[in-house]
PDB file of C-alpha atoms in Angstrom:
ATOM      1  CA  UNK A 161       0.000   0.000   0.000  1.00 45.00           C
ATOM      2  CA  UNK A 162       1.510   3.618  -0.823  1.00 55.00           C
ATOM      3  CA  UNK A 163       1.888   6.176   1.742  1.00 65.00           C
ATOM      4  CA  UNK A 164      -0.633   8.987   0.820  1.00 84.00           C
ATOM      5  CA  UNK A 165       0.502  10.638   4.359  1.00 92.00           C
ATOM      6  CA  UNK A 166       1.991  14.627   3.693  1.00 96.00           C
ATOM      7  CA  UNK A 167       6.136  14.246   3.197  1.00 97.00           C
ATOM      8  CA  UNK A 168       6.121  16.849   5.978  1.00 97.00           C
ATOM      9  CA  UNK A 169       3.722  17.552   8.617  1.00 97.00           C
ATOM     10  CA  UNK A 170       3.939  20.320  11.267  1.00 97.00           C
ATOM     11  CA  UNK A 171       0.655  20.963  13.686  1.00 97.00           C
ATOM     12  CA  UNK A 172       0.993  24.053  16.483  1.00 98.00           C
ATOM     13  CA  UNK A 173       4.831  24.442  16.098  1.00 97.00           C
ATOM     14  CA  UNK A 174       6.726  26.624  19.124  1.00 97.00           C
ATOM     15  CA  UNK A 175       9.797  27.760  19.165  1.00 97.00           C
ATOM     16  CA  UNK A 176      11.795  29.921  21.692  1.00 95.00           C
ATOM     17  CA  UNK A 177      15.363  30.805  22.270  1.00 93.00           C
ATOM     18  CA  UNK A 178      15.169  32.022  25.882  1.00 90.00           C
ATOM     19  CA  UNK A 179      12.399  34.401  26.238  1.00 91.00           C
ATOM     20  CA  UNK A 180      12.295  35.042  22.605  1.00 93.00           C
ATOM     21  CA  UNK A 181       9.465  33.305  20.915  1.00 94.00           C
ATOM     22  CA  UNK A 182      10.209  32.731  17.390  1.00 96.00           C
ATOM     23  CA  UNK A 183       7.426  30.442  16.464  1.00 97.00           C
ATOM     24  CA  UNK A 184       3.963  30.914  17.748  1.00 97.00           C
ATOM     25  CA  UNK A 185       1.736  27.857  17.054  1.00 97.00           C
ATOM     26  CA  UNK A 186       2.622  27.397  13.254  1.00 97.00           C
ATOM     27  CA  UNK A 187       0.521  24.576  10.986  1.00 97.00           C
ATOM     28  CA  UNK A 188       2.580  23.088   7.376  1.00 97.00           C
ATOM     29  CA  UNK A 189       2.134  20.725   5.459  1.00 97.00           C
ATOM     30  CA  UNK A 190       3.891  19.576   2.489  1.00 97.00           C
ATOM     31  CA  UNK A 191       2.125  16.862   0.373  1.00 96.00           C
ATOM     32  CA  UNK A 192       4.483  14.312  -2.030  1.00 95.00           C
ATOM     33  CA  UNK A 193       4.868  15.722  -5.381  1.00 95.00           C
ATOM     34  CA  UNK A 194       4.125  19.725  -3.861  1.00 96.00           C
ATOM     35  CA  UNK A 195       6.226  22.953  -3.355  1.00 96.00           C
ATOM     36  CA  UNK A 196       5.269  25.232  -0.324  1.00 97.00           C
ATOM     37  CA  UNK A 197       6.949  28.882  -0.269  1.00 97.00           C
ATOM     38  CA  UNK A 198       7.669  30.351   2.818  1.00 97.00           C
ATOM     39  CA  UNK A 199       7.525  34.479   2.741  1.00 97.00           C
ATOM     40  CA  UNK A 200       7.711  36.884   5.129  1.00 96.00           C
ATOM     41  CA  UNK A 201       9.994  39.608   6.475  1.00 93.00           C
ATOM     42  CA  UNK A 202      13.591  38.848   8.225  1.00 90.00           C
ATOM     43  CA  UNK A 203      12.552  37.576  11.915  1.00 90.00           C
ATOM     44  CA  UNK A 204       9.235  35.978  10.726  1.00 93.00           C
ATOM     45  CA  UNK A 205      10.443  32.709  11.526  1.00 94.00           C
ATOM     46  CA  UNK A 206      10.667  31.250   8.003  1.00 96.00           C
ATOM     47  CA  UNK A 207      14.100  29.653   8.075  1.00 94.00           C
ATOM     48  CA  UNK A 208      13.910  28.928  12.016  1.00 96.00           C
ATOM     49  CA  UNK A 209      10.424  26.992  10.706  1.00 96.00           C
ATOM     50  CA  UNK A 210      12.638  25.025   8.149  1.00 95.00           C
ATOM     51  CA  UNK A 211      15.487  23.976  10.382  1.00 95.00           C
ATOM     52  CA  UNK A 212      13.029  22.422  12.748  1.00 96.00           C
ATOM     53  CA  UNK A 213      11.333  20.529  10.052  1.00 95.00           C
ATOM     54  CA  UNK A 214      14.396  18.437   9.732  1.00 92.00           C
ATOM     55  CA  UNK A 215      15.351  18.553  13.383  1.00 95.00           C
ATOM     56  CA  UNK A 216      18.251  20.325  13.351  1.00 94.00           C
ATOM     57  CA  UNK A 217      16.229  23.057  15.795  1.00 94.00           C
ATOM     58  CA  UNK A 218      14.066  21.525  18.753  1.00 95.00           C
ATOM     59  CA  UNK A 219      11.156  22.938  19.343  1.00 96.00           C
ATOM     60  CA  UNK A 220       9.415  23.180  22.694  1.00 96.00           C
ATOM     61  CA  UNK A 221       5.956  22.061  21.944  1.00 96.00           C
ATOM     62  CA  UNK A 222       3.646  20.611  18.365  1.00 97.00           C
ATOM     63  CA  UNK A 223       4.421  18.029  16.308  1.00 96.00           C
ATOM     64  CA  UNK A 224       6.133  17.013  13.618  1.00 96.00           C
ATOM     65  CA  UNK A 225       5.354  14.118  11.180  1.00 97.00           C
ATOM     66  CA  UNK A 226       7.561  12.458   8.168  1.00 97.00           C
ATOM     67  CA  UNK A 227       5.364  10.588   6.015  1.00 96.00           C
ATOM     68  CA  UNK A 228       2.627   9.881   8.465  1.00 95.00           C
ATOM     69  CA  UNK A 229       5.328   9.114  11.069  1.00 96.00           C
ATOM     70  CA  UNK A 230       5.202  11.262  14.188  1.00 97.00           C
ATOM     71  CA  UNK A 231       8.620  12.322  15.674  1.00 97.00           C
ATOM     72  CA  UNK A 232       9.085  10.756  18.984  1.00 97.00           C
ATOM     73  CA  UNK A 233       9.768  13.289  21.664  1.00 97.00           C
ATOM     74  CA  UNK A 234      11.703  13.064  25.503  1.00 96.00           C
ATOM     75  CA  UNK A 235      11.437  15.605  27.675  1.00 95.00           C
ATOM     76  CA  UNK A 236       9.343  19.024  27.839  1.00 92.00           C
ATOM     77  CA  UNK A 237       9.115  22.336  27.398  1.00 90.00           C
ATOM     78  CA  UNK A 238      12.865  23.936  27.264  1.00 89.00           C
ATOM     79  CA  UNK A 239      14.272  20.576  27.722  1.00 93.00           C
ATOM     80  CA  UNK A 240      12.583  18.903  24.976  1.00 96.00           C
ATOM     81  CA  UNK A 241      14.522  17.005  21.939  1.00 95.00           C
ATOM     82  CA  UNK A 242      14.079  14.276  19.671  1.00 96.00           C
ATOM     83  CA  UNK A 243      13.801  10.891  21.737  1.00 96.00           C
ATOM     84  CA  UNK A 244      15.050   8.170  19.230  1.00 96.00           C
ATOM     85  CA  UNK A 245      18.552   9.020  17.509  1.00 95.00           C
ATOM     86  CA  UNK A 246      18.026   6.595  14.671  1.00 94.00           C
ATOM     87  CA  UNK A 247      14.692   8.038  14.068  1.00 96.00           C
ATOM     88  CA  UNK A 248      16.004  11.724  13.699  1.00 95.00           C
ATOM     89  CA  UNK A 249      19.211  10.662  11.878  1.00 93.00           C
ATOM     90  CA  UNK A 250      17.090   8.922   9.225  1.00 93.00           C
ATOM     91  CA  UNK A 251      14.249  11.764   8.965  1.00 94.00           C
ATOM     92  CA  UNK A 252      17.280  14.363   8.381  1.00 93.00           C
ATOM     93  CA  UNK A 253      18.757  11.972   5.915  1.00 92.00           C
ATOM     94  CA  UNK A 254      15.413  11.901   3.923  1.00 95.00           C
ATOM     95  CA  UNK A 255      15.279  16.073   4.199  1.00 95.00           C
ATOM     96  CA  UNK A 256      18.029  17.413   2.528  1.00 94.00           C
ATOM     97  CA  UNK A 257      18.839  21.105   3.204  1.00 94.00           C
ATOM     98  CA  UNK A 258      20.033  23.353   1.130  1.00 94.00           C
ATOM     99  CA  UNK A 259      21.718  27.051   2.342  1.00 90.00           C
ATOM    100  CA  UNK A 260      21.840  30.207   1.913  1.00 86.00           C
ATOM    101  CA  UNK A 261      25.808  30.081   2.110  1.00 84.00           C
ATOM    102  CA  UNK A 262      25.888  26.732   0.295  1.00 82.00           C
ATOM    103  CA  UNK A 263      27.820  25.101   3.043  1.00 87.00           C
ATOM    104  CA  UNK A 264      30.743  23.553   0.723  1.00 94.00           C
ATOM    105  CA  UNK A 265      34.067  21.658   1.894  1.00 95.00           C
ATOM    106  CA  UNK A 266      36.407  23.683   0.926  1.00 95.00           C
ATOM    107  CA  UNK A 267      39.198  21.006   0.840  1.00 96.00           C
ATOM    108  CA  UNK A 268      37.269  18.700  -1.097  1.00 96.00           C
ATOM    109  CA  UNK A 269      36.635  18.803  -4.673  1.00 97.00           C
ATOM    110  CA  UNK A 270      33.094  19.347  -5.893  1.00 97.00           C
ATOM    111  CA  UNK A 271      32.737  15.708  -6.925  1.00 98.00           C
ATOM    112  CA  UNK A 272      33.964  14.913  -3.251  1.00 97.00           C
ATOM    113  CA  UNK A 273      31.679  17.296  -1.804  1.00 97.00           C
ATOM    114  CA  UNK A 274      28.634  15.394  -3.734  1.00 97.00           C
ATOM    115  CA  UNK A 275      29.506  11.977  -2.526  1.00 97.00           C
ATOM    116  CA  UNK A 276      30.547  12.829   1.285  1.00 96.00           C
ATOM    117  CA  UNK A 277      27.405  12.596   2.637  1.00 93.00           C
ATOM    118  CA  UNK A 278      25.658   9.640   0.671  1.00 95.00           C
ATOM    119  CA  UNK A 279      29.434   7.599   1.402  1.00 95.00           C
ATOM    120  CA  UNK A 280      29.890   8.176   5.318  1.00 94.00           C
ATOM    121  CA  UNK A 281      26.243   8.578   6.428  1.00 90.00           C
ATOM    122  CA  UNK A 282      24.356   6.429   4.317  1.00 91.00           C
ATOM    123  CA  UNK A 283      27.202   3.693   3.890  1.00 93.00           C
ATOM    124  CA  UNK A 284      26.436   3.508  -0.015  1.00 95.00           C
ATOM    125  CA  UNK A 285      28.833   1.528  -2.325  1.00 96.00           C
ATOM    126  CA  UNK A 286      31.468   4.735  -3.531  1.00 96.00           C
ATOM    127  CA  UNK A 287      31.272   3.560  -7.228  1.00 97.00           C
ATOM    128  CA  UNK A 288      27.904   3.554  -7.211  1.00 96.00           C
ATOM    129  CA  UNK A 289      27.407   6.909  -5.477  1.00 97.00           C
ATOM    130  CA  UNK A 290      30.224   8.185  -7.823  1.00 97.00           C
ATOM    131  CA  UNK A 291      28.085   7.432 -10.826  1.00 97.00           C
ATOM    132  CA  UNK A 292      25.099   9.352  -8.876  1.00 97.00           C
ATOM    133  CA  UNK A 293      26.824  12.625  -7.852  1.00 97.00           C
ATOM    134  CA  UNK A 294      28.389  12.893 -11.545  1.00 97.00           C
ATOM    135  CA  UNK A 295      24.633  12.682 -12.942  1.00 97.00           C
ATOM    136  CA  UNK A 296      23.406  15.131 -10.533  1.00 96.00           C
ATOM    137  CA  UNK A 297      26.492  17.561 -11.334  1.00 97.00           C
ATOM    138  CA  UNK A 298      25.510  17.166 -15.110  1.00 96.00           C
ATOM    139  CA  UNK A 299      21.763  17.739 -13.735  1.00 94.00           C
ATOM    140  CA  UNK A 300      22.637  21.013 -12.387  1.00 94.00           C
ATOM    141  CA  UNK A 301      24.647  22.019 -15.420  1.00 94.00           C
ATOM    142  CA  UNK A 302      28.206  21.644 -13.591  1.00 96.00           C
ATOM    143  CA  UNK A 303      29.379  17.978 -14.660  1.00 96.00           C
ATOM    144  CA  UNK A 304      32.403  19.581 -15.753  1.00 97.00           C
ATOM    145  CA  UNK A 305      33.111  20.910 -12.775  1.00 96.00           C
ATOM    146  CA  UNK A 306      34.000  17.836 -10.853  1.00 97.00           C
ATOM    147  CA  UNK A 307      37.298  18.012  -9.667  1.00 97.00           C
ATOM    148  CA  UNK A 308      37.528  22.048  -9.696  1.00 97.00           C
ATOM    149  CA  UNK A 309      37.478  22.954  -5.251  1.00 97.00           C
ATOM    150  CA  UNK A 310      34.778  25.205  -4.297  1.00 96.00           C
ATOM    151  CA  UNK A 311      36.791  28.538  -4.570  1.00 95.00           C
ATOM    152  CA  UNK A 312      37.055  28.189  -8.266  1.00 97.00           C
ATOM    153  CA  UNK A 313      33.786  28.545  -8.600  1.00 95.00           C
ATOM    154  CA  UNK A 314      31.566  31.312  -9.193  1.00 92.00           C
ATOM    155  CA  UNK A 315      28.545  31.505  -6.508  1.00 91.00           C
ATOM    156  CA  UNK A 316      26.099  30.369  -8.505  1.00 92.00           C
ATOM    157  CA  UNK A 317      27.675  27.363  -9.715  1.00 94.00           C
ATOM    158  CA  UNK A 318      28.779  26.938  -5.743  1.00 94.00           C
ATOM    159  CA  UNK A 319      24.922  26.707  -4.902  1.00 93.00           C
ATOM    160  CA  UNK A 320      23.931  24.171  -7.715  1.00 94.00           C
ATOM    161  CA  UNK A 321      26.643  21.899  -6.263  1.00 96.00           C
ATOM    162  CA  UNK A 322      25.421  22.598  -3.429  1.00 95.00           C
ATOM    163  CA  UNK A 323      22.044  21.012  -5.067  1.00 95.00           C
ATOM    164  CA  UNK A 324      23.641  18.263  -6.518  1.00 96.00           C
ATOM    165  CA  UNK A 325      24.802  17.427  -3.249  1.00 96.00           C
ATOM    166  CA  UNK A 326      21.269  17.536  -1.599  1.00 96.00           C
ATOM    167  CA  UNK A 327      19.898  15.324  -4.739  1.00 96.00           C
ATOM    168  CA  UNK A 328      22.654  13.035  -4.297  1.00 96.00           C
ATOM    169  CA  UNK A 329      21.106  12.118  -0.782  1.00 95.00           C
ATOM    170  CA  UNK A 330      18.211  10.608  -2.650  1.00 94.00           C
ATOM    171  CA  UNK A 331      15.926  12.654  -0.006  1.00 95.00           C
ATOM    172  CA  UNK A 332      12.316  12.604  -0.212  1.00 95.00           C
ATOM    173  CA  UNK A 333      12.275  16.567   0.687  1.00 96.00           C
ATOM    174  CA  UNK A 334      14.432  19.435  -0.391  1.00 97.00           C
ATOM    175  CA  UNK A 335      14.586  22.054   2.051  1.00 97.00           C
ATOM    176  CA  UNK A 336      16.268  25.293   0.625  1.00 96.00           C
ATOM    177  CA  UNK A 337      16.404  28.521   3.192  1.00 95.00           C
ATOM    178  CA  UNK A 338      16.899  31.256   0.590  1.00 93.00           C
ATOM    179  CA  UNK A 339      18.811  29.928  -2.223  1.00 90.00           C
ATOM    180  CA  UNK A 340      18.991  32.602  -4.451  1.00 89.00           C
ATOM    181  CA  UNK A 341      19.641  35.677  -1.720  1.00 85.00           C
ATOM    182  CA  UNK A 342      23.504  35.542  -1.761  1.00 79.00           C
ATOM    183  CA  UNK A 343      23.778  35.560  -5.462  1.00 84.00           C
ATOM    184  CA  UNK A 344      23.958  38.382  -7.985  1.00 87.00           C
ATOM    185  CA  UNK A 345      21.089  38.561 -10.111  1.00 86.00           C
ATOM    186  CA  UNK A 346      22.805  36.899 -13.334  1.00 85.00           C
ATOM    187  CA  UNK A 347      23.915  33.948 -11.222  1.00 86.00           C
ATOM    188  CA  UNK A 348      20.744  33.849  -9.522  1.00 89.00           C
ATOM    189  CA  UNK A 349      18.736  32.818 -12.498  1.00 89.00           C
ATOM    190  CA  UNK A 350      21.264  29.609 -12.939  1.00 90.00           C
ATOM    191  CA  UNK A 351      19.692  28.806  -9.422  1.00 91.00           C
ATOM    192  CA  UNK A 352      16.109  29.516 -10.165  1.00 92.00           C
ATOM    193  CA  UNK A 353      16.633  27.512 -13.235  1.00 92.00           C
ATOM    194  CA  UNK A 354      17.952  24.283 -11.853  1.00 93.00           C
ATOM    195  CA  UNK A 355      14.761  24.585  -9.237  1.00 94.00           C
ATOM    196  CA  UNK A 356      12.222  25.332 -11.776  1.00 94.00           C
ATOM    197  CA  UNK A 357      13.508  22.027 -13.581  1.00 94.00           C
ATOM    198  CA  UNK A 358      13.546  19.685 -10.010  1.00 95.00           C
ATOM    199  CA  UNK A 359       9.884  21.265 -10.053  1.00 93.00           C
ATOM    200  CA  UNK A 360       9.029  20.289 -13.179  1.00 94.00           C
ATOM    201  CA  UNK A 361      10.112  16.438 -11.536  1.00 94.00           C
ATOM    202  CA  UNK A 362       7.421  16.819  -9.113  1.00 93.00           C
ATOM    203  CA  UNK A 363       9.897  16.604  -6.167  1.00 95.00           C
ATOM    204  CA  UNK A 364       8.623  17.879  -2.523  1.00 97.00           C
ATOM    205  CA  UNK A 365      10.256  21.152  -1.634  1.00 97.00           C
ATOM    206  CA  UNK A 366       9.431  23.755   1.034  1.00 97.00           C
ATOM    207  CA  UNK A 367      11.317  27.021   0.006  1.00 97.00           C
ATOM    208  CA  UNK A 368      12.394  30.027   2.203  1.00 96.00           C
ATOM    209  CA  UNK A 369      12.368  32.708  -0.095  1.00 94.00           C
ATOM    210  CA  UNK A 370      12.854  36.593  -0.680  1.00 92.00           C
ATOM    211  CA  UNK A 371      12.023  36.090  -4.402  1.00 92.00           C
ATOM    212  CA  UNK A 372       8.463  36.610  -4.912  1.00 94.00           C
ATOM    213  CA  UNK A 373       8.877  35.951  -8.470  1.00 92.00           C
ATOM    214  CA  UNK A 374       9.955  32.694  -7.527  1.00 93.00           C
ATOM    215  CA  UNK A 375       7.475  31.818  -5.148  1.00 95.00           C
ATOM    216  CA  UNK A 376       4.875  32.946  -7.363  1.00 95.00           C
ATOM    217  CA  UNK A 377       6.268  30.553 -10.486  1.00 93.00           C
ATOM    218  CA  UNK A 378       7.304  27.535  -8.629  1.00 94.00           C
ATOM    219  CA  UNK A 379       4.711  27.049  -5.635  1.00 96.00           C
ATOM    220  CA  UNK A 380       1.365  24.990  -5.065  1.00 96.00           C
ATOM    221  CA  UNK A 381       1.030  26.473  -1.650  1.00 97.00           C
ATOM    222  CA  UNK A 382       2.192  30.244   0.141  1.00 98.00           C
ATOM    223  CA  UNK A 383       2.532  30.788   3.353  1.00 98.00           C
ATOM    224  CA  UNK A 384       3.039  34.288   4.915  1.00 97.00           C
ATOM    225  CA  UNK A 385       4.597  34.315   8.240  1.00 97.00           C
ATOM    226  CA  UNK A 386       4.764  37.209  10.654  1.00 96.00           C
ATOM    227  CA  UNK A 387       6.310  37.524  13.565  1.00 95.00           C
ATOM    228  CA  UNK A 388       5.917  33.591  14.282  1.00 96.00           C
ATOM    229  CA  UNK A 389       2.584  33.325  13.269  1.00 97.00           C
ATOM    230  CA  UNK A 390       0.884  32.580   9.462  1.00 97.00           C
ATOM    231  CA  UNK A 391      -0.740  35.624   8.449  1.00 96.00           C
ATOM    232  CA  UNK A 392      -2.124  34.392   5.184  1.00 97.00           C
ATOM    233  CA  UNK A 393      -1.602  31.308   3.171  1.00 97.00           C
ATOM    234  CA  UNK A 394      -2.908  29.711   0.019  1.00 97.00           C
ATOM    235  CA  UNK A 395      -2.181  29.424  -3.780  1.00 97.00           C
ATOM    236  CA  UNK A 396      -0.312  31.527  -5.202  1.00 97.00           C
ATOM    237  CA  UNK A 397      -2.741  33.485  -7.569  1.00 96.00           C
ATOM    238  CA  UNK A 398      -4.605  34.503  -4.620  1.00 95.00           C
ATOM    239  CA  UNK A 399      -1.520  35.255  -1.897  1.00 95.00           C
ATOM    240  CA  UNK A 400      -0.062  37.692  -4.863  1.00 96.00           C
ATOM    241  CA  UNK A 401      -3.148  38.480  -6.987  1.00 95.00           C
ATOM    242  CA  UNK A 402      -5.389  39.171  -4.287  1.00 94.00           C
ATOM    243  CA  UNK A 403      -3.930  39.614  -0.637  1.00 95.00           C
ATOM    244  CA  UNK A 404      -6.607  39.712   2.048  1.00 95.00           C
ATOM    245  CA  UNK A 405      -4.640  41.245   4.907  1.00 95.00           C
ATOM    246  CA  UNK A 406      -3.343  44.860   5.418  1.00 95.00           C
ATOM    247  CA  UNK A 407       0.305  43.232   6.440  1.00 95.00           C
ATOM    248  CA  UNK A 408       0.777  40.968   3.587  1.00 96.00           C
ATOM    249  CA  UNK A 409      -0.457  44.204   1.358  1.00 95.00           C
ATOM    250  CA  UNK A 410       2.382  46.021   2.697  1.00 95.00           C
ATOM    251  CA  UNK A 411       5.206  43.325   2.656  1.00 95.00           C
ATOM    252  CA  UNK A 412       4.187  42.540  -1.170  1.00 95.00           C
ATOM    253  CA  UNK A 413       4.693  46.603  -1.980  1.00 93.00           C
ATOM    254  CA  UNK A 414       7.734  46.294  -0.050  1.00 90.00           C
ATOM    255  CA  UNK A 415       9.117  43.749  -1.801  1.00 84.00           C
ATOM    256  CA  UNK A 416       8.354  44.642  -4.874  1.00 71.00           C
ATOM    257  CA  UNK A 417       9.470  48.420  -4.767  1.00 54.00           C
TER     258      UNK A 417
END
């Protein structure tokens, strides 16, 4: 029987760091096959949201499911944190993350970079995950690129191996916090490009994004966060085309001045 269950699946979400409260009771959910854009202004919560979708934040209260599975928790409150370690080691595995700053080895080649993660954590064959990483390199337009090290390479071709590497995972999520945002325009359209096309694949994705353009081409689902909360979600053609709320009025003339 196939899992119909959402990829990702987060009900009444907090989140504090001391007495700041970053996340106020947030509901996602990311169906198989759909892309969910995450807006809002810096401080919103958006990439605090995304980091505890694959566990690498704990949050102090709501819960989070992978594929119909439901995180198992210890503790409470402050001290609460993910109660099984082979549980949160494989959910991560299965949610691959993509940064802002791309994150890159810089003593490895690119190739190397590619097939670290799939090698050590995963314990796949290294011919095998050789083969993989050079496909996803040629995927992202940089198979010729494979044994150049990070610092030879511009930013934007930096972030796509940065998306060969999260492909190379064989996740069942990609989880980018703003992509595109450290990126001059030019090289920012080699990005868009290569996420337009895993779009086009149907893969899952929730996106933290700046670039409403982006959000507005790419997504099935919006959501508008402010100040820890949703303000507004829904399609696209209605979060852009017609925005219901006074805030979300003023962030889209913001953004778009």
């Amino acid at each position: 029987m196939t899992n119909t269950a959402p990829v990702i699946e987060i009900t009444d979400l907090h989140k504090s760091y001391g007495a700041l409260e970053v996340l106020k009771g947030v509901d996602i959910t990311a169906p198989a096959g759909h892309v969910v854009s995450l807006i809002g202004s810096s401080g919103s919560g958006k990439s605090t949201l995304l980091r505890c979708a694959n566990l690498l934040e704990d949050s102090q209260q709501g819960e989070v499911r992978f594929c119909g599975e439901p995180v198992i928790w210890k503790g409470n409150g402050a001290n609460r944190h993910p109660g099984d370690h082979a549980q949160m080691i494989r959910i991560r595995t299965n949610l691959s993350m993509v940064f802002q700053q791309f994150n890159l080895w810089a003593h490895m080649s690119i190739l190397q970079n590619v097939m670290e993660a799939p090698v050590t954590v995963l314990k796949r064959d290294r011919a095998e995950v050789e083969v993989a990483a050079r496909k996803y390199l040629d995927k992202v337009g940089i198979g010729d690129k494979c044994d150049a090290y990070p610092a030879q390479l511009s930013g934007g071709q930096q972030q796509r191996a940065a998306i060969a590497r999260a492909l190379c995972m064989e996740p069942k999520a990609l989880l980018f916090d703003e992509p595109t945002s450290a990126l001059d325009p030019e090289l920012e359209q080699e990005v868009v490009k290569v996420i337009k096309d895993l779009v086009a694949e149907g893969r899952t994705m929730i996106i933290v994004t700046h670039d409403m353009r982006l959000a507005a081409d790419v997504s099935d689902h919006v959501v508008f966060l402010h100040q820890g909360k949703i303000e507004e979600q829904g399609p696209p053609a209605d979060l852009f085309g017609n925005p219901k709320t006074d805030r979300l009025r003023g962030f889209l003339s913001a953004t778009v001045s």
